[in-house]
Amino acid sequence: MLWLVTGLHTGGVGFTVEVHDGAPPLDPVWEDVVEVSFRPVSGRTRLVQWAGEAVWDLGLARADYRVRYCARGMDAGRELDTRVDGEPRVDSYLLQFWPAPPCPDRVIRETSVCAAHRHGYARGLPPAPTPEERAEAERLARRAEERAAEERRSHRERWEWGGRLPSESLRRVGGNVRGLLRFDSDLVHALDAAGPGVQRAVALLAARRACETAGLDGVPWVAEALTALAWGRPLPPPFDDVARMWEALRSDPRVPDRSVLEAIPPERPPYRPPTSSEEAGWERVPAAKAGAGRARRPGSGRVRAGGARRRERGGGDGARCRRGGPGLRPPV
């Protein structure tokens, strides 16, 4: 973000924004001039008044820019302090952008007491983070967000599986495994750990009990299939074809007309995501970790752009401000 300072405390100032294809010539009319590098973090960069009363979209592309901020009449604006509508304008400002690789901040011209005071304060600050430090900070922030997203996913999955994560083999099991989880998650995990022999025996028992409950164990071709399962033999017709099996169930008069009500699982509290990073077990990594202890110079920044065009913002009564001026920032 670029923080743009004005001399006037409250009221309207002259303010123009220009986007150039290359570095524009410096007009000698400007009394105070500084340059910084800037790179937006999104596709929308906006000029925002001090308290957000008005916003202008600057249409900057995401690329490296050089930014020049020019001022005239800063001391007069500071002395006036407050300007009401209709009074003559005493201070004016120009903000220029053009594509350029990052390079150090520069004070091109300094004539006002107001600008000298601001520059003196800025020179006393520690150096701004280097591009390498910024890149490392961004990398750490991305890694922290990836870990946080994985922890959120894992937190939800643990809840779905009864408080523990499933094994990979259990994740691959088809059928109604998640339906059984609603009744007894401990049983599901115990069966997963028991091995193929126990799992097959439980599956055979479940199939037989289901057929007994539905009254199907007395139907000859169903009983034959249950026997084949018990002896580990291939299923006989019509169980070798799903469509034929359903047709046999519908058409055989020996199949009892019986309805088995759906089992109702015990009530369970709804899922509640973690309310803080500590509850989810996340590790908080500050965005500026790589540049820790190094404060940022006021007005320094990085932007992306690509402007092969010229654009102006201004006219009328100019920008309205309170001391501190408008800020230039990409949306969060």
C-alpha positions as MATLAB code, in Angstrom:
seq = 'MLWLVTGLHTGGVGFTVEVHDGAPPLDPVWEDVVEVSFRPVSGRTRLVQWAGEAVWDLGLARADYRVRYCARGMDAGRELDTRVDGEPRVDSYLLQFWPAPPCPDRVIRETSVCAAHRHGYARGLPPAPTPEERAEAERLARRAEERAAEERRSHRERWEWGGRLPSESLRRVGGNVRGLLRFDSDLVHALDAAGPGVQRAVALLAARRACETAGLDGVPWVAEALTALAWGRPLPPPFDDVARMWEALRSDPRVPDRSVLEAIPPERPPYRPPTSSEEAGWERVPAAKAGAGRARRPGSGRVRAGGARRRERGGGDGARCRRGGPGLRPPV';
ca = [
       0.000    0.000    0.000;
       1.175    3.534   -0.734;
       0.333    6.173    1.881;
       0.132    9.630    0.298;
       0.602   12.660    2.574;
      -0.846   16.119    1.897;
      -0.160   19.449    3.566;
      -3.836   20.374    4.010;
      -5.538   18.746    6.992;
      -9.203   18.959    5.946;
     -10.778   19.917    2.646;
     -10.204   19.554   -1.082;
      -6.817   19.479   -2.805;
      -5.853   19.256   -6.462;
      -4.998   15.639   -7.254;
      -4.220   13.951  -10.592;
      -3.206   10.356  -11.384;
      -1.397    9.451  -14.613;
      -0.351    6.080  -16.089;
       2.489    6.215  -18.650;
       4.279    3.750  -20.914;
       7.670    5.030  -19.703;
       9.202    7.506  -17.269;
       7.589   10.934  -17.900;
       9.658   14.159  -17.799;
       9.695   15.947  -14.457;
       7.936   19.300  -14.560;
       9.903   21.972  -12.596;
       6.626   23.345  -11.223;
       6.593   20.596   -8.582;
       8.347   21.569   -5.327;
       8.594   18.152   -3.637;
       9.054   14.894   -5.556;
       9.688   11.311   -4.424;
       9.829    7.978   -6.281;
       9.256    4.412   -5.072;
       8.651    0.990   -6.592;
       5.212   -0.564   -6.316;
       3.607   -3.872   -7.214;
      -0.105   -4.544   -6.625;
      -1.171   -7.871   -5.140;
      -4.436   -8.052   -7.104;
      -5.958   -6.957  -10.376;
      -7.686   -3.936   -8.796;
      -5.691   -1.022   -7.413;
      -7.670    1.912   -6.061;
      -7.092    5.445   -4.839;
      -8.901    5.787   -1.527;
      -9.635    8.973    0.438;
      -8.412    9.261    4.018;
     -11.518    7.781    5.646;
     -12.789    5.918    2.590;
     -15.390    8.525    1.599;
     -14.525    8.030   -2.075;
     -12.653    5.421   -4.115;
     -11.239    5.529   -7.663;
     -10.195    2.380   -9.550;
      -6.878    3.081  -11.293;
      -6.988    0.148  -13.730;
      -3.397   -0.948  -13.058;
      -2.278   -4.341  -14.306;
      -0.389   -6.742  -12.034;
       3.222   -5.834  -12.893;
       6.152   -3.852  -11.520;
       5.714   -0.064  -11.523;
       7.737    2.974  -10.648;
       5.644    5.579   -8.838;
       6.378    9.302   -8.649;
       4.536   11.498   -6.144;
       4.774   15.249   -6.774;
       3.568   18.030   -4.480;
       3.200   21.797   -4.703;
       2.180   24.140   -1.873;
       2.498   21.649    0.986;
       3.578   24.273    3.504;
       0.747   26.597    2.445;
      -1.720   23.746    2.853;
      -0.383   22.919    6.291;
      -0.605   26.548    7.361;
      -4.181   26.848    6.058;
      -5.065   23.536    7.786;
      -8.736   23.552    6.684;
     -10.200   24.597    3.357;
     -13.942   24.982    2.790;
     -15.683   24.764   -0.568;
     -15.281   27.931   -2.599;
     -11.918   28.954   -1.113;
      -8.881   29.048   -3.431;
      -6.908   25.808   -3.677;
      -3.457   26.125   -2.079;
      -1.817   22.711   -2.562;
      -1.871   20.258   -5.491;
      -0.504   16.760   -6.088;
       0.382   14.481   -9.012;
       0.741   10.680   -8.834;
       2.426    9.023  -11.851;
       2.899    5.323  -12.718;
       5.009    3.664  -15.415;
       6.329    0.115  -15.879;
       9.792   -0.356  -14.353;
      11.717   -2.990  -12.379;
      12.056   -2.499   -8.606;
      14.769   -0.098   -7.460;
      15.510    1.917   -4.275;
      13.314    4.781   -3.086;
      14.488    8.262   -4.043;
      13.822   11.815   -2.896;
      14.084   13.733   -6.181;
      13.246   17.184   -4.866;
      12.668   18.573   -1.373;
      11.815   22.217   -0.753;
       8.984   22.377    1.798;
       9.340   22.147    5.562;
       6.446   19.688    5.624;
       8.157   17.282    3.210;
      11.529   17.640    4.983;
       9.900   16.672    8.279;
       8.323   13.577    6.730;
      11.540   12.551    5.009;
      13.536   12.992    8.207;
      11.182   10.635   10.009;
      11.374    8.079    7.186;
      15.179    8.165    7.104;
      15.276    7.211   10.782;
      13.361    3.972   10.203;
      15.043    0.612    9.629;
      15.408   -0.452    5.986;
      12.356   -1.898    4.269;
      12.370   -5.651    3.564;
      14.245   -6.633    0.420;
      12.430   -8.288   -2.508;
      13.972  -11.587   -1.416;
      12.648  -11.144    2.125;
       9.207  -10.265    0.796;
       9.225  -13.358   -1.415;
      10.212  -15.538    1.546;
       7.480  -13.992    3.685;
       4.932  -14.700    0.956;
       6.186  -18.274    0.654;
       5.843  -18.814    4.403;
       2.362  -17.303    4.360;
       1.288  -19.612    1.520;
       2.716  -22.629    3.318;
       0.926  -21.657    6.524;
      -2.378  -21.304    4.655;
      -1.883  -24.688    2.986;
      -1.251  -26.264    6.394;
      -4.286  -24.496    7.811;
      -6.480  -25.749    4.952;
      -5.214  -29.298    5.462;
      -5.883  -29.065    9.188;
      -9.426  -27.870    8.533;
     -10.007  -30.766    6.136;
      -8.474  -33.229    8.598;
     -10.553  -31.824   11.467;
     -13.767  -32.380    9.498;
     -12.721  -35.864    8.381;
     -11.876  -36.921   11.941;
     -15.353  -35.838   13.009;
     -16.972  -37.746   10.124;
     -15.086  -40.926   11.068;
     -15.909  -40.820   14.761;
     -12.926  -38.888   16.115;
     -10.070  -40.583   14.266;
      -8.747  -40.607   10.724;
      -9.482  -43.720    8.610;
      -6.770  -45.857    7.093;
      -6.206  -45.633    3.343;
      -7.772  -49.076    2.881;
     -10.865  -47.977    4.790;
     -11.150  -44.846    2.641;
     -11.199  -47.067   -0.458;
     -13.987  -49.344    0.801;
     -17.242  -48.889   -1.104;
     -20.750  -49.716   -0.001;
     -22.463  -48.174    2.974;
     -19.451  -47.768    5.249;
     -20.359  -44.184    6.144;
     -23.895  -45.309    6.971;
     -22.478  -47.738    9.532;
     -20.292  -44.958   10.946;
     -23.440  -43.201   12.144;
     -24.272  -46.192   14.349;
     -20.908  -47.399   15.647;
     -17.688  -45.781   14.451;
     -15.615  -47.875   16.882;
     -16.928  -51.045   15.221;
     -15.984  -49.708   11.772;
     -12.392  -49.011   12.844;
     -12.179  -52.353   14.704;
     -13.264  -54.225   11.572;
     -10.717  -52.282    9.520;
      -7.961  -53.389   11.890;
      -9.168  -56.998   12.170;
      -7.961  -58.196    8.785;
      -9.569  -59.905    5.772;
     -10.572  -63.139    7.565;
     -12.629  -61.437   10.254;
     -14.031  -58.906    7.761;
     -15.338  -61.727    5.522;
     -16.871  -63.587    8.453;
     -18.687  -60.436    9.625;
     -19.895  -59.736    6.081;
     -21.310  -63.284    5.804;
     -23.045  -62.932    9.174;
     -24.509  -59.577    8.190;
     -25.801  -60.941    4.866;
     -27.449  -63.929    6.552;
     -29.033  -61.815    9.299;
     -30.393  -59.353    6.718;
     -31.979  -62.184    4.708;
     -33.447  -63.729    7.863;
     -34.948  -60.403    8.958;
     -36.486  -59.898    5.503;
     -37.788  -63.505    5.407;
     -35.657  -64.353    2.356;
     -33.680  -67.225    3.883;
     -36.584  -69.591    3.113;
     -36.509  -68.807   -0.633;
     -34.551  -71.700   -2.241;
     -32.381  -69.684   -4.610;
     -31.537  -67.175   -1.830;
     -30.646  -70.009    0.579;
     -28.444  -71.536   -2.131;
     -26.598  -68.250   -2.514;
     -26.032  -67.963    1.254;
     -24.576  -71.469    1.279;
     -22.268  -70.617   -1.622;
     -21.034  -67.573    0.287;
     -20.354  -69.633    3.384;
     -18.256  -72.140    1.399;
     -16.460  -69.493   -0.614;
     -17.979  -70.544   -3.928;
     -19.153  -68.212   -6.740;
     -22.677  -66.908   -6.370;
     -25.243  -68.898   -8.391;
     -27.811  -67.321  -10.729;
     -29.558  -64.911  -10.509;
     -26.970  -63.281   -8.177;
     -24.391  -63.270  -10.959;
     -26.385  -60.490  -12.651;
     -27.788  -57.550  -10.683;
     -30.668  -56.862  -13.085;
     -31.759  -60.529  -13.073;
     -31.548  -60.626   -9.268;
     -33.911  -57.676   -8.873;
     -36.283  -59.139  -11.428;
     -36.341  -62.452   -9.535;
     -37.108  -60.635   -6.262;
     -40.004  -58.807   -7.920;
     -41.483  -61.773   -9.771;
     -40.995  -64.828   -7.517;
     -44.214  -65.380   -5.484;
     -42.158  -67.119   -2.776;
     -40.495  -63.819   -1.894;
     -42.387  -62.495    1.151;
     -44.049  -59.107    0.921;
     -42.371  -57.615    3.932;
     -41.111  -54.140    4.700;
     -38.051  -53.668    6.918;
     -38.013  -50.252    8.518;
     -34.878  -48.134    8.300;
     -32.693  -48.205   11.389;
     -32.393  -44.890   13.210;
     -28.856  -44.010   14.314;
     -28.275  -42.332   17.672;
     -28.369  -38.551   17.695;
     -25.079  -36.781   17.259;
     -24.230  -33.104   17.745;
     -23.696  -31.252   14.458;
     -20.200  -30.596   13.236;
     -18.597  -27.442   14.597;
     -15.440  -26.217   12.877;
     -12.576  -25.043   15.074;
     -13.098  -21.519   16.375;
      -9.405  -20.639   16.450;
      -6.131  -21.746   14.943;
      -5.084  -23.181   18.305;
      -8.097  -25.521   18.461;
      -7.330  -26.841   14.992;
      -3.662  -27.247   15.838;
      -2.541  -24.693   13.257;
       0.771  -22.918   13.470;
       0.447  -19.191   13.015;
       3.164  -17.755   10.746;
       3.259  -13.944   10.493;
       3.131  -12.675    6.930;
       6.250  -10.555    7.485;
       8.255  -13.241    9.285;
      11.110  -13.044    6.821;
      11.402   -9.303    7.417;
      10.825   -9.399   11.158;
      12.092   -6.367   13.001;
      12.392   -4.338    9.840;
       9.763   -1.612    9.626;
       8.504   -0.376    6.313;
       9.250    3.091    5.042;
       6.142    5.232    4.631;
       5.277    5.436    0.974;
       7.383    2.484   -0.107;
       5.691   -0.402   -1.805;
       5.602   -2.761   -4.745;
       3.041   -2.965   -7.532;
       2.255   -4.823  -10.672;
       1.170   -3.134  -13.727;
       1.394   -3.173  -17.385;
       0.111    0.064  -18.700;
       0.612    0.824  -22.316;
      -1.837    3.631  -21.879;
      -2.159    7.054  -20.284;
      -4.859    7.646  -17.749;
      -5.723   10.705  -15.676;
      -7.735   11.114  -12.523;
      -8.525   14.585  -11.300;
     -10.340   17.733  -12.210;
     -13.204   19.426  -10.442;
     -12.363   20.292   -6.870;
      -9.770   17.534   -6.668;
      -9.497   15.006   -3.876;
     -10.866   15.754   -0.438;
      -8.587   14.833    2.406;
      -7.658   15.046    6.008;
      -4.000   15.198    6.933;
      -2.363   11.996    5.876;
      -3.933   12.261    2.491;
      -5.415    9.552    0.316;
      -4.065    6.061    0.299;
      -3.390    3.849   -2.680;
      -4.110    0.219   -2.021;
      -5.095   -3.006   -3.719;
      -8.283   -4.634   -2.327;
      -7.823   -7.360    0.255;
];
